GROMACS .gro file of C-alpha atoms in nm:
model
  175
    1MET     CA    1   0.013  -0.005  -0.001
    2ALA     CA    2   0.153   0.350  -0.114
    3LYS     CA    3   0.211   0.607   0.180
    4PRO     CA    4  -0.030   0.920   0.115
    5ASP     CA    5   0.262   1.140   0.141
    6LYS     CA    6   0.444   0.944  -0.143
    7VAL     CA    7   0.157   0.955  -0.336
    8ASP     CA    8   0.104   1.354  -0.318
    9ALA     CA    9   0.472   1.372  -0.406
   10VAL     CA   10   0.432   1.170  -0.740
   11THR     CA   11   0.122   1.352  -0.818
   12GLU     CA   12   0.296   1.700  -0.752
   13LEU     CA   13   0.590   1.585  -0.965
   14ALA     CA   14   0.370   1.454  -1.240
   15ASP     CA   15   0.202   1.787  -1.240
   16ARG     CA   16   0.532   1.964  -1.292
   17PHE     CA   17   0.608   1.763  -1.541
   18SER     CA   18   0.307   1.815  -1.722
   19THR     CA   19   0.283   2.190  -1.674
   20ALA     CA   20   0.673   2.249  -1.758
   21THR     CA   21   0.809   2.379  -2.055
   22ALA     CA   22   1.121   2.219  -1.984
   23ALA     CA   23   1.296   1.997  -1.736
   24VAL     CA   24   1.663   1.989  -1.655
   25VAL     CA   25   1.796   1.678  -1.453
   26THR     CA   26   2.097   1.787  -1.223
   27GLU     CA   27   2.312   1.607  -0.948
   28TYR     CA   28   2.352   1.818  -0.631
   29ARG     CA   29   2.575   1.610  -0.423
   30GLY     CA   30   2.812   1.807  -0.213
   31LEU     CA   31   2.603   2.133  -0.227
   32SER     CA   32   2.502   2.309   0.102
   33MET     CA   33   2.153   2.435   0.170
   34ALA     CA   34   2.307   2.792   0.123
   35GLN     CA   35   2.433   2.692  -0.225
   36LEU     CA   36   2.106   2.548  -0.305
   37SER     CA   37   1.915   2.861  -0.212
   38GLU     CA   38   2.145   3.071  -0.422
   39LEU     CA   39   2.068   2.837  -0.712
   40ARG     CA   40   1.696   2.863  -0.660
   41ARG     CA   41   1.746   3.239  -0.644
   42ALA     CA   42   1.955   3.241  -0.979
   43LEU     CA   43   1.715   3.026  -1.178
   44GLY     CA   44   1.403   3.290  -1.087
   45ALA     CA   45   1.059   3.270  -1.039
   46GLY     CA   46   0.994   3.063  -1.355
   47THR     CA   47   1.190   2.785  -1.261
   48THR     CA   48   1.138   2.546  -0.949
   49TYR     CA   49   1.405   2.341  -0.839
   50ARG     CA   50   1.301   2.042  -0.669
   51VAL     CA   51   1.526   1.771  -0.474
   52ALA     CA   52   1.322   1.439  -0.502
   53LYS     CA   53   1.362   1.070  -0.467
   54ASN     CA   54   1.459   0.865  -0.779
   55THR     CA   55   1.182   0.613  -0.745
   56LEU     CA   56   0.917   0.876  -0.689
   57VAL     CA   57   1.062   1.081  -1.009
   58LYS     CA   58   1.046   0.780  -1.209
   59ARG     CA   59   0.678   0.713  -1.148
   60ALA     CA   60   0.596   1.074  -1.167
   61ALA     CA   61   0.770   1.078  -1.513
   62GLU     CA   62   0.585   0.770  -1.631
   63GLN     CA   63   0.244   0.886  -1.487
   64SER     CA   64   0.302   1.247  -1.705
   65GLY     CA   65   0.397   1.055  -2.016
   66VAL     CA   66   0.778   1.153  -2.006
   67GLU     CA   67   0.999   0.892  -2.151
   68GLY     CA   68   1.372   0.826  -2.183
   69LEU     CA   69   1.488   0.992  -1.857
   70ASP     CA   70   1.495   0.672  -1.619
   71ASP     CA   71   1.895   0.646  -1.673
   72LEU     CA   72   1.940   1.008  -1.543
   73PHE     CA   73   1.788   0.915  -1.220
   74VAL     CA   74   2.074   0.766  -1.050
   75GLY     CA   75   2.228   0.928  -0.726
   76PRO     CA   76   2.119   1.251  -0.572
   77THR     CA   77   1.879   1.419  -0.819
   78ALA     CA   78   1.728   1.745  -0.839
   79ILE     CA   79   1.523   1.892  -1.118
   80ALA     CA   80   1.471   2.226  -1.252
   81PHE     CA   81   1.115   2.237  -1.378
   82VAL     CA   82   1.106   2.544  -1.612
   83GLU     CA   83   0.770   2.709  -1.659
   84GLY     CA   84   0.828   2.976  -1.932
   85GLU     CA   85   1.151   3.036  -2.116
   86PRO     CA   86   1.421   2.751  -2.103
   87VAL     CA   87   1.707   2.949  -2.229
   88ASP     CA   88   1.737   3.160  -1.889
   89ALA     CA   89   1.702   2.862  -1.658
   90ALA     CA   90   1.979   2.667  -1.872
   91LYS     CA   91   2.216   2.972  -1.882
   92ALA     CA   92   2.158   3.021  -1.482
   93LEU     CA   93   2.230   2.634  -1.443
   94ARG     CA   94   2.529   2.620  -1.654
   95GLU     CA   95   2.665   2.942  -1.467
   96PHE     CA   96   2.594   2.831  -1.129
   97ALA     CA   97   2.788   2.483  -1.255
   98LYS     CA   98   3.107   2.675  -1.367
   99ASP     CA   99   3.115   2.822  -1.024
  100ASN     CA  100   3.025   2.518  -0.829
  101LYS     CA  101   3.162   2.210  -0.956
  102ALA     CA  102   2.936   1.998  -0.731
  103LEU     CA  103   2.648   2.060  -0.935
  104VAL     CA  104   2.641   1.824  -1.251
  105ILE     CA  105   2.385   1.861  -1.536
  106LYS     CA  106   2.295   1.536  -1.619
  107GLY     CA  107   2.048   1.602  -1.923
  108GLY     CA  108   1.698   1.722  -1.950
  109TYR     CA  109   1.352   1.700  -2.117
  110MET     CA  110   1.184   1.955  -2.352
  111ASP     CA  111   0.914   1.947  -2.654
  112GLY     CA  112   0.865   1.573  -2.585
  113ARG     CA  113   1.199   1.436  -2.590
  114PRO     CA  114   1.505   1.359  -2.368
  115LEU     CA  115   1.801   1.606  -2.390
  116SER     CA  116   2.146   1.530  -2.375
  117VAL     CA  117   2.396   1.740  -2.177
  118SER     CA  118   2.524   1.900  -2.486
  119GLU     CA  119   2.212   1.988  -2.616
  120VAL     CA  120   2.101   2.181  -2.267
  121GLU     CA  121   2.456   2.354  -2.306
  122ALA     CA  122   2.337   2.442  -2.661
  123ILE     CA  123   2.007   2.572  -2.539
  124ALA     CA  124   2.216   2.801  -2.277
  125ASP     CA  125   2.417   2.935  -2.573
  126LEU     CA  126   2.089   3.080  -2.742
  127ASP     CA  127   1.990   3.419  -2.696
  128SER     CA  128   1.701   3.501  -2.469
  129ARG     CA  129   1.343   3.554  -2.629
  130GLU     CA  130   1.385   3.924  -2.562
  131VAL     CA  131   1.716   3.940  -2.744
  132THR     CA  132   1.597   3.728  -3.036
  133LEU     CA  133   1.283   3.939  -3.065
  134GLY     CA  134   1.484   4.277  -3.042
  135LYS     CA  135   1.706   4.142  -3.348
  136LEU     CA  136   1.426   4.028  -3.549
  137ALA     CA  137   1.239   4.372  -3.496
  138GLY     CA  138   1.571   4.566  -3.613
  139ALA     CA  139   1.624   4.327  -3.922
  140MET     CA  140   1.239   4.401  -4.012
  141LYS     CA  141   1.297   4.771  -3.985
  142ALA     CA  142   1.596   4.760  -4.172
  143LYS     CA  143   1.414   4.576  -4.439
  144LEU     CA  144   1.120   4.838  -4.442
  145SER     CA  145   1.355   5.144  -4.456
  146GLN     CA  146   1.511   4.969  -4.790
  147ALA     CA  147   1.178   4.905  -4.917
  148ALA     CA  148   1.066   5.281  -4.852
  149ALA     CA  149   1.389   5.386  -5.021
  150LEU     CA  150   1.322   5.173  -5.310
  151PHE     CA  151   0.965   5.316  -5.335
  152GLN     CA  152   1.085   5.665  -5.302
  153ALA     CA  153   1.371   5.647  -5.584
  154PRO     CA  154   1.154   5.670  -5.893
  155ALA     CA  155   0.938   5.966  -5.766
  156SER     CA  156   1.270   6.152  -5.671
  157GLN     CA  157   1.424   6.055  -6.009
  158VAL     CA  158   1.127   6.203  -6.177
  159ALA     CA  159   1.168   6.508  -5.985
  160ARG     CA  160   1.518   6.546  -6.064
  161LEU     CA  161   1.434   6.491  -6.415
  162ALA     CA  162   1.173   6.753  -6.450
  163ALA     CA  163   1.394   7.007  -6.257
  164ALA     CA  164   1.686   6.923  -6.505
  165LEU     CA  165   1.421   6.976  -6.814
  166GLN     CA  166   1.291   7.280  -6.660
  167GLU     CA  167   1.643   7.423  -6.617
  168LYS     CA  168   1.727   7.350  -6.969
  169LYS     CA  169   1.433   7.514  -7.112
  170GLY     CA  170   1.521   7.821  -6.885
  171SER     CA  171   1.868   7.810  -7.042
  172GLU     CA  172   1.749   7.748  -7.402
  173SER     CA  173   1.495   8.037  -7.411
  174GLU     CA  174   1.786   8.281  -7.265
  175SER     CA  175   1.980   8.189  -7.558
   0.00000   0.00000   0.00000
């Protein structure tokens, strides 16, 4: 018979897997509570960092339809459940792991498939959503400016031609 607290923990973890846009599995062996608190602050409000028992996490992943992560649930495991932009969380985890060698990124899960450590690192190398949107807006503005200049060119050419003809007529009538 399953204990109610374990059933509740599995249900909570399954809900987190279901609602999260991404999950990053880490090993936290050797980190102090102060360091874990610092990591949680670095991850921000959109990410929940949860330490959990491997058996419960396996059941929760199975319950929520997450496949391919069972081999990551070995040793002390903590999962960063990302709700929102996964790039920011991946960057925060990578930076924290650089400063604290005890944190090891094992892999992750996003868009219905497991991620390797290198794929999590690649996500961390991406620009944030705001930066990407800013670049896109700048590129669109540049193309619109080019289009405006292109559409304006024939009208200004006609105006210069008319001015040149008028100047030519004025010089012919004087002579």
